[in-house]
PDB file of C-alpha atoms in Angstrom:
ATOM      1  CA  MET A   1       7.210  21.752   5.972  1.00  0.00           C
ATOM      2  CA  GLU A   2       8.336  21.832   2.464  1.00  0.00           C
ATOM      3  CA  LEU A   3       9.854  18.330   2.847  1.00  0.00           C
ATOM      4  CA  VAL A   4       6.652  16.965   4.591  1.00  0.00           C
ATOM      5  CA  ARG A   5       4.601  18.404   1.693  1.00  0.00           C
ATOM      6  CA  GLU A   6       6.968  16.682  -0.660  1.00  0.00           C
ATOM      7  CA  LEU A   7       6.716  13.466   1.310  1.00  0.00           C
ATOM      8  CA  ALA A   8       3.117  13.425   1.469  1.00  0.00           C
ATOM      9  CA  GLU A   9       2.774  13.779  -2.372  1.00  0.00           C
ATOM     10  CA  THR A  10       5.299  10.907  -2.670  1.00  0.00           C
ATOM     11  CA  GLY A  11       3.383   8.530  -0.429  1.00  0.00           C
ATOM     12  CA  ARG A  12       0.118   9.387  -2.648  1.00  0.00           C
ATOM     13  CA  ARG A  13       2.068   8.385  -5.747  1.00  0.00           C
ATOM     14  CA  ILE A  14       3.293   5.164  -4.079  1.00  0.00           C
ATOM     15  CA  ARG A  15      -0.370   4.314  -2.999  1.00  0.00           C
ATOM     16  CA  VAL A  16      -1.554   4.857  -6.834  1.00  0.00           C
ATOM     17  CA  ASP A  17       1.183   2.940  -8.207  1.00  0.00           C
ATOM     18  CA  ALA A  18       0.631   0.038  -5.908  1.00  0.00           C
ATOM     19  CA  GLY A  19      -2.994   0.096  -6.833  1.00  0.00           C
ATOM     20  CA  ARG A  20      -4.081   0.641  -3.117  1.00  0.00           C
ATOM     21  CA  ARG A  21      -7.131   2.700  -2.659  1.00  0.00           C
ATOM     22  CA  GLN A  22      -7.030   5.893  -0.692  1.00  0.00           C
ATOM     23  CA  ARG A  23      -9.249   4.706   2.059  1.00  0.00           C
ATOM     24  CA  LEU A  24      -7.723   1.211   2.913  1.00  0.00           C
ATOM     25  CA  PRO A  25      -5.232   2.375   5.514  1.00  0.00           C
ATOM     26  CA  CYS A  26      -1.711   0.924   5.430  1.00  0.00           C
ATOM     27  CA  GLY A  27      -0.106  -0.244   8.822  1.00  0.00           C
ATOM     28  CA  ASP A  28       3.364   1.225   8.437  1.00  0.00           C
ATOM     29  CA  GLY A  29       5.426   3.942   7.148  1.00  0.00           C
ATOM     30  CA  TRP A  30       8.827   4.660   7.230  1.00  0.00           C
ATOM     31  CA  ILE A  31      11.251   7.716   6.601  1.00  0.00           C
ATOM     32  CA  VAL A  32      14.887   6.883   5.781  1.00  0.00           C
ATOM     33  CA  SER A  33      17.587   9.292   5.740  1.00  0.00           C
ATOM     34  CA  GLY A  34      17.077  13.057   5.937  1.00  0.00           C
ATOM     35  CA  PRO A  35      16.281  15.282   8.871  1.00  0.00           C
ATOM     36  CA  ASN A  36      14.315  14.150  12.007  1.00  0.00           C
ATOM     37  CA  LEU A  37      10.703  14.760  11.300  1.00  0.00           C
ATOM     38  CA  ALA A  38       9.292  13.429  14.472  1.00  0.00           C
ATOM     39  CA  GLU A  39       7.212  16.235  15.025  1.00  0.00           C
ATOM     40  CA  TYR A  40       5.603  16.104  11.718  1.00  0.00           C
ATOM     41  CA  HIS A  41       4.724  12.260  11.626  1.00  0.00           C
ATOM     42  CA  ASP A  42       1.299  12.669  12.995  1.00  0.00           C
ATOM     43  CA  ILE A  43       0.561  15.044  10.111  1.00  0.00           C
ATOM     44  CA  LEU A  44       2.214  12.802   7.548  1.00  0.00           C
ATOM     45  CA  ALA A  45       0.214   9.434   9.158  1.00  0.00           C
ATOM     46  CA  GLU A  46      -2.999  11.321   8.463  1.00  0.00           C
ATOM     47  CA  GLU A  47      -2.200  12.545   5.163  1.00  0.00           C
ATOM     48  CA  LEU A  48      -1.213   9.196   3.964  1.00  0.00           C
ATOM     49  CA  ASN A  49      -3.817   7.277   5.768  1.00  0.00           C
ATOM     50  CA  VAL A  50      -1.055   5.258   7.659  1.00  0.00           C
ATOM     51  CA  GLU A  51      -1.347   3.900  11.146  1.00  0.00           C
ATOM     52  CA  ASN A  52       2.033   4.688  12.151  1.00  0.00           C
ATOM     53  CA  ILE A  53       5.107   6.711  10.874  1.00  0.00           C
ATOM     54  CA  SER A  54       8.285   6.121  12.035  1.00  0.00           C
ATOM     55  CA  ILE A  55      12.390   6.531  11.250  1.00  0.00           C
ATOM     56  CA  GLU A  56      14.359   3.729   9.695  1.00  0.00           C
ATOM     57  CA  THR A  57      18.062   4.172   9.006  1.00  0.00           C
ATOM     58  CA  ASP A  58      18.520   0.898   6.853  1.00  0.00           C
ATOM     59  CA  LEU A  59      16.703   1.022   3.514  1.00  0.00           C
ATOM     60  CA  ASP A  60      18.186  -2.571   2.868  1.00  0.00           C
ATOM     61  CA  ARG A  61      15.757  -3.680   5.230  1.00  0.00           C
ATOM     62  CA  PHE A  62      12.962  -3.107   2.496  1.00  0.00           C
ATOM     63  CA  GLN A  63      14.883  -4.418  -0.419  1.00  0.00           C
ATOM     64  CA  GLN A  64      16.252  -7.160  -2.214  1.00  0.00           C
ATOM     65  CA  ILE A  65      18.302  -7.822  -5.334  1.00  0.00           C
ATOM     66  CA  GLU A  66      17.136  -9.314  -8.492  1.00  0.00           C
ATOM     67  CA  LEU A  67      19.791 -10.394 -11.180  1.00  0.00           C
ATOM     68  CA  ALA A  68      19.101 -10.056 -15.062  1.00  0.00           C
ATOM     69  CA  PRO A  69      21.542 -11.625 -17.627  1.00  0.00           C
ATOM     70  CA  ASN A  70      23.745  -9.276 -19.491  1.00  0.00           C
ATOM     71  CA  PHE A  71      23.190 -10.830 -22.826  1.00  0.00           C
ATOM     72  CA  ARG A  72      26.002  -8.847 -24.635  1.00  0.00           C
ATOM     73  CA  ALA A  73      28.533 -10.129 -22.302  1.00  0.00           C
ATOM     74  CA  LEU A  74      27.067 -13.740 -22.162  1.00  0.00           C
ATOM     75  CA  ALA A  75      26.164 -14.514 -25.878  1.00  0.00           C
ATOM     76  CA  PRO A  76      30.120 -14.543 -27.244  1.00  0.00           C
ATOM     77  CA  ARG A  77      31.144 -17.447 -24.577  1.00  0.00           C
ATOM     78  CA  ALA A  78      27.631 -19.303 -24.147  1.00  0.00           C
ATOM     79  CA  ARG A  79      26.578 -19.085 -27.931  1.00  0.00           C
ATOM     80  CA  GLY A  80      23.656 -21.507 -28.190  1.00  0.00           C
ATOM     81  CA  ASP A  81      23.322 -21.872 -24.637  1.00  0.00           C
ATOM     82  CA  VAL A  82      22.795 -18.390 -23.634  1.00  0.00           C
ATOM     83  CA  ASN A  83      18.901 -18.406 -23.422  1.00  0.00           C
ATOM     84  CA  ALA A  84      19.042 -21.578 -20.925  1.00  0.00           C
ATOM     85  CA  ILE A  85      21.936 -19.939 -18.803  1.00  0.00           C
ATOM     86  CA  ALA A  86      20.039 -16.526 -18.738  1.00  0.00           C
ATOM     87  CA  GLY A  87      16.870 -18.581 -17.488  1.00  0.00           C
ATOM     88  CA  GLU A  88      19.030 -19.950 -14.676  1.00  0.00           C
ATOM     89  CA  ILE A  89      20.479 -16.347 -13.783  1.00  0.00           C
ATOM     90  CA  ARG A  90      16.945 -14.805 -13.964  1.00  0.00           C
ATOM     91  CA  ASN A  91      15.166 -17.569 -12.009  1.00  0.00           C
ATOM     92  CA  ALA A  92      17.792 -18.013  -9.251  1.00  0.00           C
ATOM     93  CA  LYS A  93      15.999 -18.724  -6.005  1.00  0.00           C
ATOM     94  CA  ASN A  94      18.523 -16.908  -3.955  1.00  0.00           C
ATOM     95  CA  PRO A  95      19.971 -14.054  -6.124  1.00  0.00           C
ATOM     96  CA  THR A  96      22.042 -12.908  -2.974  1.00  0.00           C
ATOM     97  CA  ALA A  97      23.817 -16.227  -2.827  1.00  0.00           C
ATOM     98  CA  MET A  98      24.057 -16.348  -6.517  1.00  0.00           C
ATOM     99  CA  LEU A  99      25.860 -12.949  -6.709  1.00  0.00           C
ATOM    100  CA  GLU A 100      28.263 -13.886  -3.941  1.00  0.00           C
ATOM    101  CA  GLN A 101      29.240 -17.028  -5.874  1.00  0.00           C
ATOM    102  CA  ILE A 102      29.672 -14.805  -8.938  1.00  0.00           C
ATOM    103  CA  GLN A 103      31.970 -12.120  -6.967  1.00  0.00           C
ATOM    104  CA  SER A 104      33.895 -14.949  -5.457  1.00  0.00           C
ATOM    105  CA  GLY A 105      34.667 -16.534  -9.111  1.00  0.00           C
ATOM    106  CA  ASN A 106      32.851 -19.865  -8.178  1.00  0.00           C
ATOM    107  CA  LEU A 107      29.646 -19.978 -10.119  1.00  0.00           C
ATOM    108  CA  GLU A 108      29.589 -22.150 -13.278  1.00  0.00           C
ATOM    109  CA  ILE A 109      26.360 -22.781 -15.358  1.00  0.00           C
ATOM    110  CA  MET A 110      26.446 -25.492 -18.182  1.00  0.00           C
ATOM    111  CA  GLY A 111      30.127 -25.202 -18.161  1.00  0.00           C
ATOM    112  CA  ILE A 112      30.294 -21.330 -18.537  1.00  0.00           C
ATOM    113  CA  ALA A 113      32.165 -19.626 -15.667  1.00  0.00           C
ATOM    114  CA  ILE A 114      29.413 -16.719 -14.952  1.00  0.00           C
ATOM    115  CA  GLU A 115      31.700 -13.332 -14.399  1.00  0.00           C
ATOM    116  CA  GLU A 116      30.173  -9.812 -12.802  1.00  0.00           C
ATOM    117  CA  GLY A 117      29.904  -8.367 -16.349  1.00  0.00           C
ATOM    118  CA  ASP A 118      27.354 -11.508 -17.196  1.00  0.00           C
ATOM    119  CA  VAL A 119      24.838  -9.990 -14.726  1.00  0.00           C
ATOM    120  CA  GLU A 120      22.861  -6.844 -13.967  1.00  0.00           C
ATOM    121  CA  VAL A 121      22.201  -6.130 -10.653  1.00  0.00           C
ATOM    122  CA  LYS A 122      18.717  -4.405  -9.457  1.00  0.00           C
ATOM    123  CA  ARG A 123      17.680  -3.386  -6.243  1.00  0.00           C
ATOM    124  CA  VAL A 124      13.671  -3.728  -5.644  1.00  0.00           C
ATOM    125  CA  GLU A 125      11.342  -3.728  -2.784  1.00  0.00           C
ATOM    126  CA  LYS A 126      10.696  -7.019  -0.854  1.00  0.00           C
ATOM    127  CA  PRO A 127       7.279  -8.321  -1.305  1.00  0.00           C
ATOM    128  CA  GLY A 128       4.525  -6.389   0.622  1.00  0.00           C
ATOM    129  CA  PHE A 129       6.461  -3.021   0.738  1.00  0.00           C
ATOM    130  CA  ALA A 130       6.633   0.060  -1.741  1.00  0.00           C
ATOM    131  CA  ALA A 131       8.972   2.797  -2.001  1.00  0.00           C
ATOM    132  CA  SER A 132      10.120   5.905  -3.453  1.00  0.00           C
ATOM    133  CA  THR A 133      13.189   8.026  -3.031  1.00  0.00           C
ATOM    134  CA  ILE A 134      13.455  11.937  -3.250  1.00  0.00           C
ATOM    135  CA  GLN A 135      16.124  14.097  -3.635  1.00  0.00           C
ATOM    136  CA  VAL A 136      16.206  17.186  -1.648  1.00  0.00           C
ATOM    137  CA  GLY A 137      18.308  20.408  -2.440  1.00  0.00           C
ATOM    138  CA  GLN A 138      20.693  20.786  -5.298  1.00  0.00           C
ATOM    139  CA  GLY A 139      24.284  20.487  -5.673  1.00  0.00           C
ATOM    140  CA  ASP A 140      26.698  19.450  -2.723  1.00  0.00           C
ATOM    141  CA  ASP A 141      24.256  20.266  -0.327  1.00  0.00           C
ATOM    142  CA  SER A 142      21.658  17.547  -1.920  1.00  0.00           C
ATOM    143  CA  TYR A 143      20.582  14.702  -0.221  1.00  0.00           C
ATOM    144  CA  HIS A 144      17.913  11.698  -0.354  1.00  0.00           C
ATOM    145  CA  VAL A 145      15.162  10.833   1.692  1.00  0.00           C
ATOM    146  CA  SER A 146      13.131   7.578   1.010  1.00  0.00           C
ATOM    147  CA  LEU A 147       9.431   6.821   2.133  1.00  0.00           C
ATOM    148  CA  VAL A 148       8.638   3.439   2.734  1.00  0.00           C
ATOM    149  CA  LEU A 149       5.084   1.905   3.094  1.00  0.00           C
ATOM    150  CA  ASP A 150       3.812  -1.430   4.271  1.00  0.00           C
ATOM    151  CA  MET A 151       1.149  -2.584   1.804  1.00  0.00           C
ATOM    152  CA  ASN A 152       0.424  -5.945   3.533  1.00  0.00           C
ATOM    153  CA  ASP A 153      -3.364  -6.143   4.647  1.00  0.00           C
ATOM    154  CA  THR A 154      -4.499  -7.141   7.990  1.00  0.00           C
ATOM    155  CA  PRO A 155      -8.207  -8.028   9.107  1.00  0.00           C
ATOM    156  CA  GLU A 156      -8.075  -4.873  11.144  1.00  0.00           C
ATOM    157  CA  LEU A 157      -6.766  -2.672   8.095  1.00  0.00           C
ATOM    158  CA  LEU A 158      -9.427  -3.922   5.713  1.00  0.00           C
ATOM    159  CA  SER A 159     -12.068  -3.433   8.381  1.00  0.00           C
ATOM    160  CA  LYS A 160     -11.186   0.296   8.694  1.00  0.00           C
ATOM    161  CA  GLY A 161     -10.860   1.038   4.990  1.00  0.00           C
ATOM    162  CA  LEU A 162     -14.485  -0.683   4.545  1.00  0.00           C
ATOM    163  CA  ALA A 163     -15.748   1.332   7.295  1.00  0.00           C
ATOM    164  CA  ARG A 164     -14.247   4.603   5.792  1.00  0.00           C
ATOM    165  CA  ASP A 165     -15.679   3.537   1.927  1.00  0.00           C
ATOM    166  CA  ILE A 166     -19.339   2.865   3.836  1.00  0.00           C
ATOM    167  CA  THR A 167     -19.132   6.233   5.683  1.00  0.00           C
ATOM    168  CA  ARG A 168     -18.044   8.101   2.599  1.00  0.00           C
ATOM    169  CA  ARG A 169     -21.157   7.152   0.865  1.00  0.00           C
ATOM    170  CA  ILE A 170     -23.445   7.539   3.450  1.00  0.00           C
ATOM    171  CA  GLN A 171     -22.442  11.084   4.142  1.00  0.00           C
ATOM    172  CA  ALA A 172     -22.789  11.718   0.376  1.00  0.00           C
ATOM    173  CA  LYS A 173     -26.472  10.092   0.465  1.00  0.00           C
ATOM    174  CA  ARG A 174     -27.041  12.711   3.673  1.00  0.00           C
ATOM    175  CA  LYS A 175     -26.038  15.456   1.119  1.00  0.00           C
ATOM    176  CA  ASP A 176     -28.276  14.193  -1.413  1.00  0.00           C
ATOM    177  CA  LEU A 177     -30.937  14.352   0.999  1.00  0.00           C
ATOM    178  CA  ASN A 178     -30.389  17.676   2.168  1.00  0.00           C
ATOM    179  CA  LEU A 179     -30.122  16.692   5.844  1.00  0.00           C
ATOM    180  CA  ASP A 180     -29.043  19.044   8.163  1.00  0.00           C
ATOM    181  CA  ILE A 181     -25.504  18.432   9.861  1.00  0.00           C
ATOM    182  CA  GLU A 182     -27.151  17.703  13.134  1.00  0.00           C
ATOM    183  CA  ALA A 183     -29.934  15.814  11.913  1.00  0.00           C
ATOM    184  CA  THR A 184     -29.706  12.121  13.147  1.00  0.00           C
ATOM    185  CA  ILE A 185     -30.489   9.251  10.826  1.00  0.00           C
ATOM    186  CA  GLU A 186     -31.695   5.625  10.563  1.00  0.00           C
ATOM    187  CA  LEU A 187     -29.258   3.005   9.037  1.00  0.00           C
ATOM    188  CA  GLU A 188     -29.339  -0.207   7.279  1.00  0.00           C
ATOM    189  CA  ILE A 189     -26.414  -1.960   5.865  1.00  0.00           C
ATOM    190  CA  LEU A 190     -25.955  -5.461   4.013  1.00  0.00           C
ATOM    191  CA  LEU A 191     -22.339  -6.591   3.460  1.00  0.00           C
ATOM    192  CA  GLU A 192     -21.732  -9.287   0.967  1.00  0.00           C
ATOM    193  CA  SER A 193     -18.380 -11.222   0.006  1.00  0.00           C
ATOM    194  CA  ALA A 194     -16.975  -8.294   2.497  1.00  0.00           C
ATOM    195  CA  PRO A 195     -13.920  -8.650   5.069  1.00  0.00           C
ATOM    196  CA  GLU A 196     -15.254  -8.803   8.842  1.00  0.00           C
ATOM    197  CA  LEU A 197     -16.250  -5.325   9.901  1.00  0.00           C
ATOM    198  CA  PHE A 198     -15.255  -5.194  13.698  1.00  0.00           C
ATOM    199  CA  GLN A 199     -17.562  -3.620  16.184  1.00  0.00           C
ATOM    200  CA  SER A 200     -15.128  -0.781  16.538  1.00  0.00           C
ATOM    201  CA  ASP A 201     -15.632   0.129  12.959  1.00  0.00           C
ATOM    202  CA  ARG A 202     -19.419  -0.362  13.065  1.00  0.00           C
ATOM    203  CA  ASP A 203     -19.491   2.269  15.917  1.00  0.00           C
ATOM    204  CA  TRP A 204     -17.065   4.521  14.065  1.00  0.00           C
ATOM    205  CA  ILE A 205     -19.823   4.413  11.013  1.00  0.00           C
ATOM    206  CA  ILE A 206     -22.485   5.137  13.315  1.00  0.00           C
ATOM    207  CA  SER A 207     -20.805   8.111  15.090  1.00  0.00           C
ATOM    208  CA  GLU A 208     -19.694   9.753  11.864  1.00  0.00           C
ATOM    209  CA  THR A 209     -22.974   9.268  10.001  1.00  0.00           C
ATOM    210  CA  ARG A 210     -25.075  10.427  13.242  1.00  0.00           C
ATOM    211  CA  ALA A 211     -26.974   7.210  13.003  1.00  0.00           C
ATOM    212  CA  SER A 212     -29.638   7.053  16.089  1.00  0.00           C
ATOM    213  CA  LYS A 213     -30.410   3.494  14.918  1.00  0.00           C
ATOM    214  CA  SER A 214     -28.574   1.142  12.753  1.00  0.00           C
ATOM    215  CA  THR A 215     -28.712  -2.430  11.602  1.00  0.00           C
ATOM    216  CA  PHE A 216     -25.923  -4.284   9.799  1.00  0.00           C
ATOM    217  CA  ARG A 217     -26.888  -7.255   7.861  1.00  0.00           C
ATOM    218  CA  PHE A 218     -24.437 -10.047   6.458  1.00  0.00           C
ATOM    219  CA  GLU A 219     -24.385 -12.793   3.686  1.00  0.00           C
ATOM    220  CA  GLY A 220     -27.644 -14.586   3.484  1.00  0.00           C
ATOM    221  CA  ASP A 221     -29.560 -11.682   4.534  1.00  0.00           C
ATOM    222  CA  VAL A 222     -31.849  -9.167   2.339  1.00  0.00           C
ATOM    223  CA  ILE A 223     -32.138  -5.632   1.780  1.00  0.00           C
ATOM    224  CA  ASP A 224     -34.839  -3.477   0.403  1.00  0.00           C
ATOM    225  CA  PRO A 225     -33.883  -3.480  -3.367  1.00  0.00           C
ATOM    226  CA  LYS A 226     -34.261   0.200  -3.537  1.00  0.00           C
ATOM    227  CA  ALA A 227     -31.343   0.267  -1.233  1.00  0.00           C
ATOM    228  CA  ASP A 228     -28.258   2.160  -2.625  1.00  0.00           C
ATOM    229  CA  GLN A 229     -25.267  -0.239  -3.810  1.00  0.00           C
ATOM    230  CA  PHE A 230     -21.707   0.030  -4.479  1.00  0.00           C
ATOM    231  CA  GLU A 231     -18.547  -2.326  -4.725  1.00  0.00           C
ATOM    232  CA  VAL A 232     -15.181  -2.152  -3.229  1.00  0.00           C
ATOM    233  CA  ASP A 233     -12.610  -4.488  -3.520  1.00  0.00           C
ATOM    234  CA  GLY A 234     -15.014  -7.302  -4.405  1.00  0.00           C
ATOM    235  CA  ALA A 235     -17.268  -6.655  -1.308  1.00  0.00           C
ATOM    236  CA  ARG A 236     -20.715  -5.495  -2.424  1.00  0.00           C
ATOM    237  CA  ILE A 237     -22.512  -3.042   0.119  1.00  0.00           C
ATOM    238  CA  SER A 238     -26.239  -2.037  -0.051  1.00  0.00           C
ATOM    239  CA  PHE A 239     -27.397   0.715   2.635  1.00  0.00           C
ATOM    240  CA  LEU A 240     -30.633   2.437   3.397  1.00  0.00           C
ATOM    241  CA  VAL A 241     -30.830   5.735   5.132  1.00  0.00           C
ATOM    242  CA  PHE A 242     -34.290   6.814   6.578  1.00  0.00           C
TER     243      PHE A 242
END
């Protein structure tokens, strides 16, 4: 459980660093290496707002390499061409292929043979993934566990995230109105510049907020100007609770 808690905190940091708001779900998450935590996957998925947590053995699946020029090694040989050569290295369309050429001694740029010491190799997450690795234990008994989250959006995830943000605001309004937990409400919602809100997520809002009657309005419709309003990821939401 200590490792599960640490992974949960790591996942929260990953989301913050990636700028992904708390209520917008991630589609998938992977635990790479470490003990089998399958019995805790549902707990982690709930804590991290991830649809599915699974085990992966190959961290390379989510990573790619970047090449950076080593100016200290290049400058004495490249002289005035060092910046141009550095640009070629930095902007390589296929860094993996370039590295293989360098390692086999078959890469020349502007007449300069590029050696392994002329570049620095970094491993970074592929676009759409975010990850962090933690060390567990101390000394010879220590090991590393990585957590990877899929940051790609889908219409389904955007709809779920929007529904959760709307529900939170309505629940806060219920509290402001001092409504009893069991009290039902009537609800009117206007969505502008918003992703599609699927029927299943509308039903979830209705259920969670105990709305006995609900009206969803969309771009071009109007709502009472006294309605509560908020914005999330560029979407403008107005709602009335009766």
